[in-house]
Structures are given as structure tokens and as C-alpha cells.
CSV table of C-alpha atoms in Angstrom, one decimal:
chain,number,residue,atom,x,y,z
A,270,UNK,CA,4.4,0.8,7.4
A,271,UNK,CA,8.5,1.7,7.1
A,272,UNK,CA,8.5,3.5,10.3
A,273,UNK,CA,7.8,0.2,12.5
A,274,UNK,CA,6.9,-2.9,10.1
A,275,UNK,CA,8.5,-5.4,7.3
A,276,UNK,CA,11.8,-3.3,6.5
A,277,UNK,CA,14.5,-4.0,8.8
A,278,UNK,CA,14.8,-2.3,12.1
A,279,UNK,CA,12.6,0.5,12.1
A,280,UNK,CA,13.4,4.3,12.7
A,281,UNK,CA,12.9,5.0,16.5
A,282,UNK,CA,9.8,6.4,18.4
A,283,UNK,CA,11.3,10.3,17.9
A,284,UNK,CA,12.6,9.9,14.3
A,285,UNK,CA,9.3,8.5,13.4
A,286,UNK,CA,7.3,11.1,15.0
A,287,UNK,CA,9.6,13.3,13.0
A,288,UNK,CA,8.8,12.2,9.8
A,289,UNK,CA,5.1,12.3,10.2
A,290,UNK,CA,5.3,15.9,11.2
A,291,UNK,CA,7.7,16.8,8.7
A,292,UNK,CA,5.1,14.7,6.5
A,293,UNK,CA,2.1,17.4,6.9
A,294,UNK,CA,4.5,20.3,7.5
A,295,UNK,CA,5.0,19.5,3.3
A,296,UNK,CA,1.1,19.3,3.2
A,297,UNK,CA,1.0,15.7,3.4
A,298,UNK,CA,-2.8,15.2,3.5
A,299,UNK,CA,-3.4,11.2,4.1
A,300,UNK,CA,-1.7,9.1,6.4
A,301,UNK,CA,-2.3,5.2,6.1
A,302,UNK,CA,-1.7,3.1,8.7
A,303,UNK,CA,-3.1,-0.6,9.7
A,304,UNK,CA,-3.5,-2.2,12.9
A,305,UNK,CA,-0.9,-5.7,11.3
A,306,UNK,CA,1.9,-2.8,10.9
A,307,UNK,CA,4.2,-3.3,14.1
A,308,UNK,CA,1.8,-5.0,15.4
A,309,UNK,CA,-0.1,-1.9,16.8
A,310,UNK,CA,3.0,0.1,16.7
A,311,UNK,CA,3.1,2.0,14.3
A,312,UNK,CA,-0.9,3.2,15.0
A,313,UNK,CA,0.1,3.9,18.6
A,314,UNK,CA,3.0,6.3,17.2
A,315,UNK,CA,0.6,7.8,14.8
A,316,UNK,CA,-1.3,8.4,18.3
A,317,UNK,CA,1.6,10.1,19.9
A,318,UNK,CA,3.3,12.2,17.1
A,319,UNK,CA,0.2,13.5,15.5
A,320,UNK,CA,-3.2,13.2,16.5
A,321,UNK,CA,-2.9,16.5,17.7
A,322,UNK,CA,-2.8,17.9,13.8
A,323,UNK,CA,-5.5,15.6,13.4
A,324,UNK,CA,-7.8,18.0,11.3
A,325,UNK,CA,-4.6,18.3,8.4
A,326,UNK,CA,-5.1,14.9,7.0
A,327,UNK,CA,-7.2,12.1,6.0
A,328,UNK,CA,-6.7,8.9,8.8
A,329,UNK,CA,-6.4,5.7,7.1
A,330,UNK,CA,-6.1,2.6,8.8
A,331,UNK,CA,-7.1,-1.7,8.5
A,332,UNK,CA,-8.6,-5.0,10.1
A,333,UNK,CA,-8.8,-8.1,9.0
A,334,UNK,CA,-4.7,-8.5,9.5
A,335,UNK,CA,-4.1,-8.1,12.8
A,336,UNK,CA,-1.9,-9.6,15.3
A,337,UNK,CA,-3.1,-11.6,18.1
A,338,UNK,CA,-0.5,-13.0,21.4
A,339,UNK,CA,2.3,-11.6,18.6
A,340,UNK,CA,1.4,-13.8,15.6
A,341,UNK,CA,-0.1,-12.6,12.4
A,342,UNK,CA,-3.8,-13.7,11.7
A,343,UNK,CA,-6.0,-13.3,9.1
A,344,UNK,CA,-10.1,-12.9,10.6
A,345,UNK,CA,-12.9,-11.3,8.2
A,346,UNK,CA,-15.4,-12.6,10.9
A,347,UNK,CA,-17.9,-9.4,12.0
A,348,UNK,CA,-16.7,-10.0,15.6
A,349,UNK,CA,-12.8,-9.7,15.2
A,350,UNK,CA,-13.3,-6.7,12.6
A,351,UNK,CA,-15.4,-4.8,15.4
A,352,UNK,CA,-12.6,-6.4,18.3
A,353,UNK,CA,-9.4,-4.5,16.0
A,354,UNK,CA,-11.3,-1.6,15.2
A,355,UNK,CA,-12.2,-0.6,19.2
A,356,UNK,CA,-8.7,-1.8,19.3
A,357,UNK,CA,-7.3,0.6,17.0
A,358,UNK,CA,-9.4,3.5,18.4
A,359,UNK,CA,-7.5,3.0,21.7
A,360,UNK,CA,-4.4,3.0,19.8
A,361,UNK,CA,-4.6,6.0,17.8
A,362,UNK,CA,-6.3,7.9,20.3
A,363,UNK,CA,-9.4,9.3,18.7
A,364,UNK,CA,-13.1,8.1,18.3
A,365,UNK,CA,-13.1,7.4,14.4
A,366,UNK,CA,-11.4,6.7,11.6
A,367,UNK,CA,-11.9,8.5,8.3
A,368,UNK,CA,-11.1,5.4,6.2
A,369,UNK,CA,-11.0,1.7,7.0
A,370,UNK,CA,-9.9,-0.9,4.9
A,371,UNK,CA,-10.7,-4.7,4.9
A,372,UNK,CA,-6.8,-5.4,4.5
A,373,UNK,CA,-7.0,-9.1,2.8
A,374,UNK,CA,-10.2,-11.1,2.4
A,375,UNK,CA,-10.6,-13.9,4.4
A,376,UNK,CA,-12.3,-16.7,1.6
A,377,UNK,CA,-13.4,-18.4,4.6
A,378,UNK,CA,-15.7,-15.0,5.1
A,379,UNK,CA,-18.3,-14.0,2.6
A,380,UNK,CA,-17.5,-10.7,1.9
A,381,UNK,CA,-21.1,-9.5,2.1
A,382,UNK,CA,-20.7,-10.3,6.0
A,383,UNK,CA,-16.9,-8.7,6.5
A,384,UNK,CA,-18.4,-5.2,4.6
A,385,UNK,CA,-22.0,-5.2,6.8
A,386,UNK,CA,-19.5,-5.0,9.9
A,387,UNK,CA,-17.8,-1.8,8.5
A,388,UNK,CA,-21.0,-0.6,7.5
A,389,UNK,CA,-22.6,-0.8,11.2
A,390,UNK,CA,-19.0,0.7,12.2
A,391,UNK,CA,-20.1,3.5,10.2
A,392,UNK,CA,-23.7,3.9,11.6
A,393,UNK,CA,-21.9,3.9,15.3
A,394,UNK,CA,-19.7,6.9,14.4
A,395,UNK,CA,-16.6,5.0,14.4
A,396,UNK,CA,-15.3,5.3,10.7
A,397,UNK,CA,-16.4,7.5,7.8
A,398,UNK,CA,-15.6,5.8,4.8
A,399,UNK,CA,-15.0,1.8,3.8
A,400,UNK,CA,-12.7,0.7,1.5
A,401,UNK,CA,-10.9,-2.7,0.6
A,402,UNK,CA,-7.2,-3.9,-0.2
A,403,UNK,CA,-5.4,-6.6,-2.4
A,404,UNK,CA,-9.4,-7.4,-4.0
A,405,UNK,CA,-10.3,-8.5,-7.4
A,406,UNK,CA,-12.8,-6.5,-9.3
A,407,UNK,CA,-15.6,-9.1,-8.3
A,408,UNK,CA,-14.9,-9.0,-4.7
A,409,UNK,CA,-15.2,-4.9,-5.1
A,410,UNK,CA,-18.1,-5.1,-7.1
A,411,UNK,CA,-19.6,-7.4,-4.2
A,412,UNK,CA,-18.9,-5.1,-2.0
A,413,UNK,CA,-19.6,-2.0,-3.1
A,414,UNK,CA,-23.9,-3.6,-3.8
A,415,UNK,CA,-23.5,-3.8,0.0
A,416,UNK,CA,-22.2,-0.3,1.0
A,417,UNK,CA,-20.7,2.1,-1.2
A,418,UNK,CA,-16.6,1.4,-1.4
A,419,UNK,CA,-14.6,4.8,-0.9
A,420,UNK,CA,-11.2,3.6,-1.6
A,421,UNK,CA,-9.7,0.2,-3.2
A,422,UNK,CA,-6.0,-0.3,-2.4
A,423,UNK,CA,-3.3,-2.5,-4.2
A,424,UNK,CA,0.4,-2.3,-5.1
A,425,UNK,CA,0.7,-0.7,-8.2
A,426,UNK,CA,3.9,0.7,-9.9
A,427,UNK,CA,5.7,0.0,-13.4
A,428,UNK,CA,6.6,-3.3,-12.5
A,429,UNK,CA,3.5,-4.3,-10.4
A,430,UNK,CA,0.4,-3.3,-13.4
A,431,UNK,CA,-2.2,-6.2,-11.9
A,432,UNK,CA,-4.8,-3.7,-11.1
A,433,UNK,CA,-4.8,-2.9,-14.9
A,434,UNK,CA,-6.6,-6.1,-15.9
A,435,UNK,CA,-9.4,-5.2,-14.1
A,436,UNK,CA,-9.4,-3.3,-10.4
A,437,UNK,CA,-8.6,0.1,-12.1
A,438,UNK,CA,-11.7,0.0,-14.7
A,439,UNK,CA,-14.3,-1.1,-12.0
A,440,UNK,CA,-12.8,1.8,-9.9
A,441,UNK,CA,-13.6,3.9,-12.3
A,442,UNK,CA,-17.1,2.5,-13.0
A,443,UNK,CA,-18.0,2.8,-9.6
A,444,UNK,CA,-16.5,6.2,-8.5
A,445,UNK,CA,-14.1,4.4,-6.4
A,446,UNK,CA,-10.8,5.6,-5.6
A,447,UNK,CA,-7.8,3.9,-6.3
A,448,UNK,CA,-4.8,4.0,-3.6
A,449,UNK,CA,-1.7,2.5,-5.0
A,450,UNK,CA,0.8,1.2,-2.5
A,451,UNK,CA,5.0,0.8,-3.1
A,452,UNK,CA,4.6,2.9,-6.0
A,453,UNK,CA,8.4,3.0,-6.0
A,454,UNK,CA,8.6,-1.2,-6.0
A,455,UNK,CA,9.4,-1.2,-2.1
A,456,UNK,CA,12.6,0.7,-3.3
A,457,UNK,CA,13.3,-1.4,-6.4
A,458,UNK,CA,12.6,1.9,-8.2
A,459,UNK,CA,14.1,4.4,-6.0
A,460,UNK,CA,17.7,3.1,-6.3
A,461,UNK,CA,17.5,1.2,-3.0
A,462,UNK,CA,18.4,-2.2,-4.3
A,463,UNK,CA,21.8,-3.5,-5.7
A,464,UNK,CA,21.8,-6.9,-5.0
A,465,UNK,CA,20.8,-9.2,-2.3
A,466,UNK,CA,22.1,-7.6,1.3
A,467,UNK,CA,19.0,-7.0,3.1
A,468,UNK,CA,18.7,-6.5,6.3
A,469,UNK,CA,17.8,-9.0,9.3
A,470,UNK,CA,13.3,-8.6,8.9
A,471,UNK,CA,13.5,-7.2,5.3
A,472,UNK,CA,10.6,-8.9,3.9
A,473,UNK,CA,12.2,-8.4,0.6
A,474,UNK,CA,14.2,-11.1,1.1
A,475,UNK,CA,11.1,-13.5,0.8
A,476,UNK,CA,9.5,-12.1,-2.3
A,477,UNK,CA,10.7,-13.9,-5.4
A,478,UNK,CA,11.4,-10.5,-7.5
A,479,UNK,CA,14.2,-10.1,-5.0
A,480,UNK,CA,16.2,-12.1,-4.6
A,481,UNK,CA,17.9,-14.4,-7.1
A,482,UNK,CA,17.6,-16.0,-9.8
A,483,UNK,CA,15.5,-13.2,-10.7
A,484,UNK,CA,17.2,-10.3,-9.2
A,485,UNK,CA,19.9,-9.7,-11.6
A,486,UNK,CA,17.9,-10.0,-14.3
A,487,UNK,CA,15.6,-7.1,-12.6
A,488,UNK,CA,18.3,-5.0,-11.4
A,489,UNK,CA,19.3,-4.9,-15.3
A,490,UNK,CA,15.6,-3.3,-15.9
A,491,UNK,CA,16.3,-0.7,-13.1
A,492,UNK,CA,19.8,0.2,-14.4
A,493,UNK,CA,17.9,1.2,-17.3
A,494,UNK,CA,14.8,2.7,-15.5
A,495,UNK,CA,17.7,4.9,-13.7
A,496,UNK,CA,19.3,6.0,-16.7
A,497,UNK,CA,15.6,7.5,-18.0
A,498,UNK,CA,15.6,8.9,-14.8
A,499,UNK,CA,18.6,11.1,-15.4
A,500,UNK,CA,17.6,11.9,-18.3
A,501,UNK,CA,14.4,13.5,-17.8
A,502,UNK,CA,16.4,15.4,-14.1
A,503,UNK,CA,14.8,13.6,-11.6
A,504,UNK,CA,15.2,11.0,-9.4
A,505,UNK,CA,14.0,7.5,-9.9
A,506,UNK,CA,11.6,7.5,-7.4
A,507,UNK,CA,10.0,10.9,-8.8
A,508,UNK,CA,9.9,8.9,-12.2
A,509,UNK,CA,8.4,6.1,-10.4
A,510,UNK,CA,5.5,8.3,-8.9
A,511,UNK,CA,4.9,10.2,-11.9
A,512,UNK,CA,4.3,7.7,-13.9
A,513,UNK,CA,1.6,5.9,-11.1
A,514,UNK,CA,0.0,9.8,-11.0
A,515,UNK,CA,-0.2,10.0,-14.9
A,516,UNK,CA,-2.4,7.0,-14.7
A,517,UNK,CA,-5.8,8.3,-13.2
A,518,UNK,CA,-7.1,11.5,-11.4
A,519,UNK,CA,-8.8,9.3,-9.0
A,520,UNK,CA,-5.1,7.6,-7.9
A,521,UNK,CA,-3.2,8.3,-4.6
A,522,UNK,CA,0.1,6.8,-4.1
A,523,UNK,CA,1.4,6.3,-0.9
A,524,UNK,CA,4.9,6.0,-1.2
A,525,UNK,CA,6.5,4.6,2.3
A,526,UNK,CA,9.4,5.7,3.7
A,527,UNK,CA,11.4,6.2,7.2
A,528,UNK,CA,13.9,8.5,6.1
A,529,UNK,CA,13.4,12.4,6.3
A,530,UNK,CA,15.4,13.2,3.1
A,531,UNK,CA,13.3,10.5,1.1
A,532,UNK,CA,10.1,11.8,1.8
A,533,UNK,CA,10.7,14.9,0.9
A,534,UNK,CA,12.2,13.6,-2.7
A,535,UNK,CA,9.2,11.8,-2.5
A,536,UNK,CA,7.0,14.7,-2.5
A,537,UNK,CA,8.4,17.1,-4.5
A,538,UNK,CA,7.3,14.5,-7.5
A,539,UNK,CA,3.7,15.9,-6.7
A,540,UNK,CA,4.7,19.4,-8.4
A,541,UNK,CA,6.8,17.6,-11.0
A,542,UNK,CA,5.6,17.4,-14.8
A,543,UNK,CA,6.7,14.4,-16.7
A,544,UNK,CA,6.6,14.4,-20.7
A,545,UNK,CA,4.5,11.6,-22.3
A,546,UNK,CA,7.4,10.6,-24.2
A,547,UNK,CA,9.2,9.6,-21.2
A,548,UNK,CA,6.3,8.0,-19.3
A,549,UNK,CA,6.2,5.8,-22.9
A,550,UNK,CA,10.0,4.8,-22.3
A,551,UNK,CA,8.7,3.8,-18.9
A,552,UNK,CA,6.3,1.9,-19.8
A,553,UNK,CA,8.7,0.1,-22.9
A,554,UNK,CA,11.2,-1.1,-19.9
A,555,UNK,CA,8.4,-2.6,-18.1
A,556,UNK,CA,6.1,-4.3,-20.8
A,557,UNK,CA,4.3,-7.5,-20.4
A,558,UNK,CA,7.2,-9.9,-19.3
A,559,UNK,CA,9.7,-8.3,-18.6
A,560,UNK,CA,9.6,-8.4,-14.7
A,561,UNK,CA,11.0,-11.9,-13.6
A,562,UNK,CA,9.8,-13.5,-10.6
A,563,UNK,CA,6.1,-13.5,-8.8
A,564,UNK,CA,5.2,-11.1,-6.8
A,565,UNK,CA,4.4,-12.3,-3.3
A,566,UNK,CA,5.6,-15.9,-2.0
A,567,UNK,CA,3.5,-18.8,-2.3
A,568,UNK,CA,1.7,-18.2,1.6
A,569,UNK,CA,1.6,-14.3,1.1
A,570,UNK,CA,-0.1,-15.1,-2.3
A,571,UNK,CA,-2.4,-17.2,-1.0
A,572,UNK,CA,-3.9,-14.2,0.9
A,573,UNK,CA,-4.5,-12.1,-2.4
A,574,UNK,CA,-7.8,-11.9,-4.6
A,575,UNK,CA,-6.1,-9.2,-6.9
A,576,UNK,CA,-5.8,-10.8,-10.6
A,577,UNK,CA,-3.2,-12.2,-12.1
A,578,UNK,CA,-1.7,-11.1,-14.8
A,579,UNK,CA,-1.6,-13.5,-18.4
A,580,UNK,CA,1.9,-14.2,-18.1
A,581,UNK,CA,1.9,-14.8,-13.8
A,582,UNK,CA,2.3,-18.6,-13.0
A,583,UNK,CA,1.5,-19.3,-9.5
């Protein structure tokens, strides 16, 4: 999604392609795109910079979010899932996709309905696996007596733990896999953020967490999330993924990025061991509470089914 959506002005065409080669040159094996990112951008660049490699890595992409004359919409209807995904095809430039997601669920949509269209996808050749995004345990479990669900994917990091009320134990009682998204807090916990100076498009400067009142108070949690960092010789992010990869064997994270130097950073905390001791201290800065401010805005909330936690007021 960095490379062309939600972040500021995106990387170009070339530096992009770049990264996503440099991405599976480090034996990057999953790449997750969605036809709402760019607005078809970024699955056209993924068409151009590395379809060619396509056998070194798992394609992920989404429907449900999509754009249509250049505004965002959100359609579970059978007929718009099966419209994006010939859409997508085009764009990416190949005759499947190994994994689709239902991005958000439309509640106007019974979610029987929006899965039996993924489902016939699949019996046409077009994708290889289903999976869902943003869903409550209910909504998987609903899904998953339709077809069987590959892959549920939420934002999950030590200051995001919603899928630990529920999502993460009916993953596991399914044999679902769990792919956790802005495992770094969309930067929060890679040392990106000191205060509110975000750029023109930076959808960070919607989300409550922040911006102010609550971003002082937050940037005091990562000033001491950095300092445990050091201490254990890494970088914050490489904490930040360690900790989401101590948490299951059956969780991915797919830490975003446009910038060369970051990925790599990003992937070296794949052969990094963490003690428990440290991954305790992580989870002691973050404990119930301590995060201030919601996580999505009131319209971008509306579009979630993923449970809240006790504390969340919305």
C-alpha cells in the first residue's frame, strides 16, 4: 500500500518497482496488494515490476473496496466482486490470484452471498484461496461454513491487540491463517513519528492515535518502546515485528514500506531472536489502556466488524 496509497506522495513508478524486486531478491515470499490501493495503481505496478518472478511469491490482492469514477466505494454485492476481480486480472496481468480477500464487509451484504462469489471465482480458475479482512470472529466463522477461509487479515501490533479478543482463537480453531497488517503502528513503532508534521494525503493525520490530544501522550509510550529497543540491539521496528511473530506460527506480518533501506531492516527481524523477557517488557508498555485515542475515525470505523476492545469507546 506505501508505494502508491494513504502515505503521502508515493515513491515513483521505478523506485517502486525497485523495492518489490529488492523485496524477493531478500526472499520476500508474499506480496499483498488490493485493487482500493492507488486506486488500481499500485496492482498495475505490481504488473509491471514483477509478474515476471511471478512463481517466487504468494499474490495477494482485495475487492469489496474499490474505486469507482475516482471515489472510494464499498460493494460486497456478487456482481461488483466478480466486476473488480476481472478488473484486477487486467491490472496485474495474470489469469489468477493466489489469495483474495473480501477487504471490509459490506452489512448491507450477507456475507454468505459476498463468500459464494469468491467461491465460484475459485471454481473459474481465477483465485486459489479466499480469505477476509477487518472481520469479527462471527463473520469468519460464517464464512468459513460457506467455503473454507485461507487467510483472515487485521492490524495487529503492540498497540493495536483487537484480534486477541477473539479473531486470533477462531483462527486457530479453524486452521485459518492470520496476516497481520502495520505490525510496526503505520510507523508509530519504527521511529517514524515525532509529532504532528505529516505530509499532504498522510492518512495518519485522520486517525485519532495521531494526532493530538492523544499523540503526546503516545509518543511518551514509544520513547520508551525505543529505549527497549536499544536495549535488546535492534531497531524498533525489528522489536515491533518480533514481538507480532512470537505470537503464533500461523501469523504473517506484512510490514509496508516505500523505502529500500526500511525493508531490508524490516526483514532482517525474520532471522532475529527476541528473549521472552523482552517481549514481556513489550507487552508491560502496551497493556490494556495504555494506548490513547481510537483507532480508525468515526466513518473508517464504521466499515470495521473486528471487536472492540473492553476499554474502546466508539
Amino acid at each position: 500500500m506505501n508505494l502508491n496509497h494513504a502515505y503521502g506522495t508515493p515513491p515513483g513508478e521505478e523506485e517502486g518497482a525497485r523495492l518489490l524486486n529488492r523485496a524477493l531478491d531478500l526472499g520476500c515470499t508474499f506480496l499483498d496488494t488490493a485493487a482500493l490501493y492507488g486506486m488500481g495503481a499500485n496492482e498495475r505496478l505490481l504488473g509491471k515490476a514483477v509478474m515476471h518472478r511471478r512463481a517466487e511469491f504468494t499474490l495477494a490482492s482485495k475487492c469489496v473496496l474499490d474505486a469507482v469514477d475516482g471515489q472510494r466505494v464499498l460493494d460486497g454485492r456478487p456482481e461488483s466482486i466478480a466486476r473488480t476481480l476481472d478488473a484486477a486480472l487486467l491490472r496485474l496481468g495474470t489469469d489468477h490470484i493466489d489469495l483474495y480477500y473480501l477487504h471490509r464487509l459490506d452489512r448491507k451484504v450477507p456475507i454468505e452471498e459476498s463468500v459464494g462469489a469468491l467461491a465460484r471465482a475459485k471454481e473459474a480458475g481465477k483465485i486459489r484461496a479466499l480469505g477476509l479482512s477487518e472481520m469479527s470472529a462471527d463473520t469468519l466463522r460464517r464464512a468459513h461454513a460457506v467455503h473454507p477461509i485461507t487467510a483472515m487479515q487485521t492490524e495487529y501490533s503492540p498497540w493495536v491487540r483487537n484480534p486477541e479478543v477473539a479473531v486470533l482463537d477462531a483462527c486457530r480453531d479453524l486452521g485459518v491463517g492470520f496476516v497481520a497488517f502495520s505490525p510496526v503502528a503505520r510507523g508509530f513503532l519504527a521511529g517514524a513519528i515525532n509529532g504532528p508534521n505529516y505530509a499532504k494525503g498522510d492518512v495518519r493525520a485522520t486517525m485519532p492515535r495521531f494526532v493530538e490530544p492523544a499523540l503526546s501522550y503516545n509518543l511518551a509510550l514509544a520513547r520508551r518502546f525505543d529505549a527497549l529497543a536499544a536495549s535488546a540491539g535492534c531497531t524498533p521496528a525489528q522489536l515491533s515485528l518480533g514481538w507480532v511473530l512470537s505470537r503464533g506460527a500461523n501469523i504473517v506480518p506484512i510490514p509496508g514500506t516505500g523505502n529500500i533501506a526500511h525493508l531490508e531492516e524490516n526483514m532482517a527481524a525474520a532471522t532475529m531472536t527476541f528473549d521472552p523477557a523482552t517481549l514481556a517488557d513489550v507487552d508491560a508498555i502496551f497493556a490494556s489502556g495504555a494506548v490513547s485515542g481510537n483507532r480508525y475515525p468515526p466513518a473508517m470505523q464504521a466499515q470495521i466488524d473486528t471487536e472492540l476492545l473492553p476499554d474502546e469507546v466508539i
